[in-house]
């Protein structure tokens, strides 16, 4: 069986799937459920100087396709966490990353309060703008106050991720986490005409499967730019998502939304599926696939204009007509219950390869 253990900035995990900061890590009892459900570790829900007041309703699941929330930082005060939660959070001796936010003054107050409980920190800044100074000041302050590893959480929308990643690494970040949820977003319940979210403007933030491509691009750009590890978070719902993020350069993944909509068993299922994929494909460990996409894309220079027609794997083709019916270039016919590609008509768009139910169509790259 494949070895799926990971080591990230000195923290050792039995598998690459840990609990992201959020409702599944809202207190020690929720954390206990997740660890018993198979998570290898946890980021405790982000605390700030005061408890958050969270608008209600604050969560809505769109049948697993995406998820909206008005969640903020922890609804529990830092004093409550220190007095009642952190000492109970290490369920099986796994590393405890404490989530902190958001600015320099918060960090100055919080780290002295919680440092004895932490194995590492994740600092969320919700940074999107061009000026890196506030985020770097927050990181610098944290590094002065603790000897524990400090991970910086990156929001989507940063224009130059490489610049940001290199700056954070130069200022002492021990790792990066990408991404925060995406938004603001808006959704209306058409039966009532009211927004699904209970915030003042009805806005929420999107997470879940829909944001995975955004997270994937962010992780990939950061992993190319830095030598420190990257945690991927955003849209992990199954083991194949873990594999994809590791190929993009991640060292491990964090899961939040899937843990909400499926429950604590999601973490163990995703870890088992990751191991099963490695076994089925003949890999011994995650190191063998880490950054594979970075290596495969390195030779590419400029746009790729060459048209490549799909290859038909006849033993997999069942002649279902799906590819023929959807091809916008009328380049596919079904002959003797097998797809046949007309290379003169084929545009090489690849749509058919993504829709084939038996994976009988493939485009080499």
mmCIF file of N, CA and C in Angstrom, residues 47-118:
data_model
loop_
_atom_site.group_PDB
_atom_site.id
_atom_site.type_symbol
_atom_site.label_atom_id
_atom_site.label_comp_id
_atom_site.label_asym_id
_atom_site.label_seq_id
_atom_site.Cartn_x
_atom_site.Cartn_y
_atom_site.Cartn_z
ATOM 1 N N UNK A 47 -9.310 32.694 15.301
ATOM 2 C CA UNK A 47 -9.743 33.638 16.331
ATOM 3 C C UNK A 47 -9.184 35.022 16.012
ATOM 4 N N UNK A 48 -9.864 36.043 16.483
ATOM 5 C CA UNK A 48 -9.357 37.398 16.421
ATOM 6 C C UNK A 48 -9.460 38.004 17.814
ATOM 7 N N UNK A 49 -9.246 39.289 17.919
ATOM 8 C CA UNK A 49 -9.182 39.920 19.243
ATOM 9 C C UNK A 49 -10.485 39.817 20.008
ATOM 10 N N UNK A 50 -11.603 39.788 19.272
ATOM 11 C CA UNK A 50 -12.913 39.654 19.897
ATOM 12 C C UNK A 50 -13.685 38.575 19.153
ATOM 13 N N UNK A 51 -14.724 38.061 19.794
ATOM 14 C CA UNK A 51 -15.581 37.066 19.147
ATOM 15 C C UNK A 51 -16.333 37.694 17.977
ATOM 16 N N UNK A 52 -16.583 36.889 16.943
ATOM 17 C CA UNK A 52 -17.313 37.376 15.771
ATOM 18 C C UNK A 52 -18.810 37.329 16.010
ATOM 19 N N UNK A 53 -19.531 38.290 15.440
ATOM 20 C CA UNK A 53 -20.981 38.247 15.378
ATOM 21 C C UNK A 53 -21.352 37.826 13.956
ATOM 22 N N UNK A 54 -21.886 36.625 13.821
ATOM 23 C CA UNK A 54 -22.089 36.029 12.510
ATOM 24 C C UNK A 54 -23.546 36.181 12.077
ATOM 25 N N UNK A 55 -23.790 36.788 10.904
ATOM 26 C CA UNK A 55 -25.170 36.948 10.410
ATOM 27 C C UNK A 55 -25.820 35.579 10.171
ATOM 28 N N UNK A 56 -27.103 35.491 10.461
ATOM 29 C CA UNK A 56 -27.850 34.245 10.273
ATOM 30 C C UNK A 56 -29.025 34.474 9.308
ATOM 31 N N UNK A 57 -29.368 33.477 8.469
ATOM 32 C CA UNK A 57 -28.661 32.213 8.283
ATOM 33 C C UNK A 57 -27.309 32.431 7.619
ATOM 34 N N UNK A 58 -26.389 31.501 7.899
ATOM 35 C CA UNK A 58 -25.004 31.725 7.485
ATOM 36 C C UNK A 58 -24.442 30.642 6.579
ATOM 37 N N UNK A 59 -25.218 29.613 6.216
ATOM 38 C CA UNK A 59 -24.719 28.566 5.324
ATOM 39 C C UNK A 59 -25.850 28.074 4.423
ATOM 40 N N UNK A 60 -25.484 27.759 3.170
ATOM 41 C CA UNK A 60 -26.447 27.156 2.250
ATOM 42 C C UNK A 60 -25.693 26.286 1.259
ATOM 43 N N UNK A 61 -26.116 25.036 1.170
ATOM 44 C CA UNK A 61 -25.480 24.082 0.262
ATOM 45 C C UNK A 61 -26.294 23.958 -1.024
ATOM 46 N N UNK A 62 -25.676 24.199 -2.161
ATOM 47 C CA UNK A 62 -26.332 24.065 -3.453
ATOM 48 C C UNK A 62 -26.026 22.684 -4.033
ATOM 49 N N UNK A 63 -26.530 21.664 -3.327
ATOM 50 C CA UNK A 63 -26.432 20.267 -3.742
ATOM 51 C C UNK A 63 -25.006 19.851 -4.064
ATOM 52 N N UNK A 64 -24.061 20.333 -3.289
ATOM 53 C CA UNK A 64 -22.677 19.932 -3.446
ATOM 54 C C UNK A 64 -21.927 20.607 -4.571
ATOM 55 N N UNK A 65 -22.616 21.391 -5.403
ATOM 56 C CA UNK A 65 -21.950 22.071 -6.517
ATOM 57 C C UNK A 65 -21.156 23.270 -6.025
ATOM 58 N N UNK A 66 -21.771 24.027 -5.147
ATOM 59 C CA UNK A 66 -21.055 25.082 -4.460
ATOM 60 C C UNK A 66 -21.772 25.357 -3.149
ATOM 61 N N UNK A 67 -21.201 26.250 -2.372
ATOM 62 C CA UNK A 67 -21.654 26.463 -1.007
ATOM 63 C C UNK A 67 -21.476 27.938 -0.702
ATOM 64 N N UNK A 68 -22.486 28.556 -0.091
ATOM 65 C CA UNK A 68 -22.374 29.951 0.322
ATOM 66 C C UNK A 68 -22.392 30.045 1.838
ATOM 67 N N UNK A 69 -21.634 31.013 2.347
ATOM 68 C CA UNK A 69 -21.634 31.213 3.793
ATOM 69 C C UNK A 69 -21.373 32.673 4.121
ATOM 70 N N UNK A 70 -21.816 33.054 5.298
ATOM 71 C CA UNK A 70 -21.457 34.360 5.849
ATOM 72 C C UNK A 70 -20.611 34.182 7.106
ATOM 73 N N UNK A 71 -19.919 33.035 7.180
ATOM 74 C CA UNK A 71 -19.044 32.763 8.309
ATOM 75 C C UNK A 71 -17.940 33.813 8.405
ATOM 76 N N UNK A 72 -17.565 34.144 9.612
ATOM 77 C CA UNK A 72 -16.439 35.043 9.850
ATOM 78 C C UNK A 72 -15.387 34.268 10.635
ATOM 79 N N UNK A 73 -14.742 34.906 11.577
ATOM 80 C CA UNK A 73 -13.843 34.186 12.464
ATOM 81 C C UNK A 73 -14.657 33.561 13.589
ATOM 82 N N UNK A 74 -13.997 33.029 14.588
ATOM 83 C CA UNK A 74 -14.694 32.279 15.626
ATOM 84 C C UNK A 74 -15.697 33.133 16.396
ATOM 85 N N UNK A 75 -16.855 32.536 16.631
ATOM 86 C CA UNK A 75 -17.876 33.167 17.456
ATOM 87 C C UNK A 75 -17.550 33.056 18.944
ATOM 88 N N UNK A 76 -16.453 32.366 19.250
ATOM 89 C CA UNK A 76 -15.965 32.248 20.623
ATOM 90 C C UNK A 76 -14.803 33.219 20.827
ATOM 91 N N UNK A 77 -14.741 33.825 21.976
ATOM 92 C CA UNK A 77 -13.673 34.786 22.250
ATOM 93 C C UNK A 77 -12.339 34.068 22.411
ATOM 94 N N UNK A 78 -11.218 34.772 22.227
ATOM 95 C CA UNK A 78 -9.916 34.141 22.462
ATOM 96 C C UNK A 78 -9.768 33.663 23.901
ATOM 97 N N UNK A 79 -10.358 34.410 24.831
ATOM 98 C CA UNK A 79 -10.291 33.984 26.239
ATOM 99 C C UNK A 79 -11.003 32.647 26.437
ATOM 100 N N UNK A 80 -12.145 32.454 25.751
ATOM 101 C CA UNK A 80 -12.860 31.180 25.854
ATOM 102 C C UNK A 80 -12.017 30.040 25.297
ATOM 103 N N UNK A 81 -11.365 30.264 24.158
ATOM 104 C CA UNK A 81 -10.518 29.221 23.578
ATOM 105 C C UNK A 81 -9.394 28.835 24.538
ATOM 106 N N UNK A 82 -8.776 29.834 25.138
ATOM 107 C CA UNK A 82 -7.665 29.557 26.068
ATOM 108 C C UNK A 82 -8.152 28.802 27.300
ATOM 109 N N UNK A 83 -9.300 29.171 27.809
ATOM 110 C CA UNK A 83 -9.798 28.573 29.052
ATOM 111 C C UNK A 83 -10.489 27.230 28.851
ATOM 112 N N UNK A 84 -11.083 27.007 27.672
ATOM 113 C CA UNK A 84 -11.966 25.849 27.520
ATOM 114 C C UNK A 84 -11.683 24.920 26.337
ATOM 115 N N UNK A 85 -10.909 25.361 25.343
ATOM 116 C CA UNK A 85 -10.831 24.586 24.117
ATOM 117 C C UNK A 85 -9.443 24.034 23.778
ATOM 118 N N UNK A 86 -8.442 24.890 23.681
ATOM 119 C CA UNK A 86 -7.172 24.480 23.100
ATOM 120 C C UNK A 86 -6.531 23.282 23.796
ATOM 121 N N UNK A 87 -6.616 23.230 25.105
ATOM 122 C CA UNK A 87 -5.968 22.127 25.825
ATOM 123 C C UNK A 87 -6.583 20.776 25.480
ATOM 124 N N UNK A 88 -7.794 20.766 24.943
ATOM 125 C CA UNK A 88 -8.477 19.516 24.607
ATOM 126 C C UNK A 88 -8.415 19.196 23.114
ATOM 127 N N UNK A 89 -7.791 20.057 22.327
ATOM 128 C CA UNK A 89 -7.887 19.941 20.867
ATOM 129 C C UNK A 89 -6.973 18.883 20.257
ATOM 130 N N UNK A 90 -5.926 18.462 20.961
ATOM 131 C CA UNK A 90 -5.028 17.454 20.388
ATOM 132 C C UNK A 90 -5.547 16.077 20.785
ATOM 133 N N UNK A 91 -6.396 15.531 19.943
ATOM 134 C CA UNK A 91 -7.165 14.339 20.284
ATOM 135 C C UNK A 91 -6.296 13.100 20.338
ATOM 136 N N UNK A 92 -5.430 12.913 19.337
ATOM 137 C CA UNK A 92 -4.558 11.734 19.275
ATOM 138 C C UNK A 92 -3.085 12.131 19.195
ATOM 139 N N UNK A 93 -2.801 13.322 19.643
ATOM 140 C CA UNK A 93 -1.421 13.800 19.598
ATOM 141 C C UNK A 93 -1.030 14.433 18.275
ATOM 142 N N UNK A 94 -2.012 14.634 17.387
ATOM 143 C CA UNK A 94 -1.728 15.223 16.076
ATOM 144 C C UNK A 94 -1.375 16.709 16.228
ATOM 145 N N UNK A 95 -0.670 17.287 15.248
ATOM 146 C CA UNK A 95 -0.324 18.712 15.337
ATOM 147 C C UNK A 95 -1.574 19.596 15.400
ATOM 148 N N UNK A 96 -1.476 20.656 16.168
ATOM 149 C CA UNK A 96 -2.544 21.642 16.252
ATOM 150 C C UNK A 96 -2.048 22.957 15.657
ATOM 151 N N UNK A 97 -2.647 23.351 14.543
ATOM 152 C CA UNK A 97 -2.391 24.665 13.964
ATOM 153 C C UNK A 97 -3.495 25.593 14.462
ATOM 154 N N UNK A 98 -3.108 26.702 15.043
ATOM 155 C CA UNK A 98 -4.088 27.664 15.541
ATOM 156 C C UNK A 98 -4.277 28.767 14.514
ATOM 157 N N UNK A 99 -5.543 28.974 14.117
ATOM 158 C CA UNK A 99 -5.857 30.023 13.164
ATOM 159 C C UNK A 99 -5.956 31.370 13.855
ATOM 160 N N UNK A 100 -5.289 32.380 13.277
ATOM 161 C CA UNK A 100 -5.298 33.739 13.826
ATOM 162 C C UNK A 100 -5.629 34.742 12.725
ATOM 163 N N UNK A 101 -6.228 35.864 13.108
ATOM 164 C CA UNK A 101 -6.484 36.959 12.172
ATOM 165 C C UNK A 101 -6.645 38.250 12.969
ATOM 166 N N UNK A 102 -6.445 39.432 12.377
ATOM 167 C CA UNK A 102 -6.198 39.569 10.954
ATOM 168 C C UNK A 102 -5.077 40.574 10.703
ATOM 169 N N UNK A 103 -4.856 41.478 11.661
ATOM 170 C CA UNK A 103 -3.864 42.528 11.468
ATOM 171 C C UNK A 103 -2.834 42.467 12.592
ATOM 172 N N UNK A 104 -1.814 43.308 12.446
ATOM 173 C CA UNK A 104 -0.677 43.293 13.363
ATOM 174 C C UNK A 104 -1.107 43.396 14.830
ATOM 175 N N UNK A 105 -2.040 44.283 15.132
ATOM 176 C CA UNK A 105 -2.447 44.472 16.530
ATOM 177 C C UNK A 105 -3.121 43.220 17.089
ATOM 178 N N UNK A 106 -3.869 42.508 16.265
ATOM 179 C CA UNK A 106 -4.475 41.248 16.709
ATOM 180 C C UNK A 106 -3.394 40.229 17.052
ATOM 181 N N UNK A 107 -2.408 40.123 16.193
ATOM 182 C CA UNK A 107 -1.342 39.139 16.386
ATOM 183 C C UNK A 107 -0.555 39.451 17.654
ATOM 184 N N UNK A 108 -0.316 40.714 17.905
ATOM 185 C CA UNK A 108 0.417 41.117 19.110
ATOM 186 C C UNK A 108 -0.327 40.704 20.371
ATOM 187 N N UNK A 109 -1.640 40.732 20.334
ATOM 188 C CA UNK A 109 -2.434 40.326 21.489
ATOM 189 C C UNK A 109 -2.533 38.811 21.608
ATOM 190 N N UNK A 110 -2.722 38.118 20.471
ATOM 191 C CA UNK A 110 -3.138 36.719 20.511
ATOM 192 C C UNK A 110 -1.997 35.722 20.731
ATOM 193 N N UNK A 111 -0.884 35.913 20.058
ATOM 194 C CA UNK A 111 0.168 34.899 20.169
ATOM 195 C C UNK A 111 0.644 34.707 21.605
ATOM 196 N N UNK A 112 0.891 35.764 22.383
ATOM 197 C CA UNK A 112 1.273 35.516 23.776
ATOM 198 C C UNK A 112 0.212 34.747 24.567
ATOM 199 N N UNK A 113 -1.048 34.874 24.192
ATOM 200 C CA UNK A 113 -2.127 34.175 24.896
ATOM 201 C C UNK A 113 -2.137 32.679 24.595
ATOM 202 N N UNK A 114 -1.819 32.305 23.337
ATOM 203 C CA UNK A 114 -2.088 30.932 22.884
ATOM 204 C C UNK A 114 -0.845 30.128 22.536
ATOM 205 N N UNK A 115 0.329 30.725 22.635
ATOM 206 C CA UNK A 115 1.527 30.066 22.103
ATOM 207 C C UNK A 115 1.816 28.710 22.754
ATOM 208 N N UNK A 116 1.478 28.561 24.009
ATOM 209 C CA UNK A 116 1.773 27.289 24.677
ATOM 210 C C UNK A 116 0.927 26.138 24.137
ATOM 211 N N UNK A 117 -0.154 26.442 23.444
ATOM 212 C CA UNK A 117 -1.033 25.398 22.906
ATOM 213 C C UNK A 117 -0.701 25.037 21.458
ATOM 214 N N UNK A 118 -0.015 25.927 20.751
ATOM 215 C CA UNK A 118 0.126 25.801 19.302
ATOM 216 C C UNK A 118 1.342 24.975 18.906
#
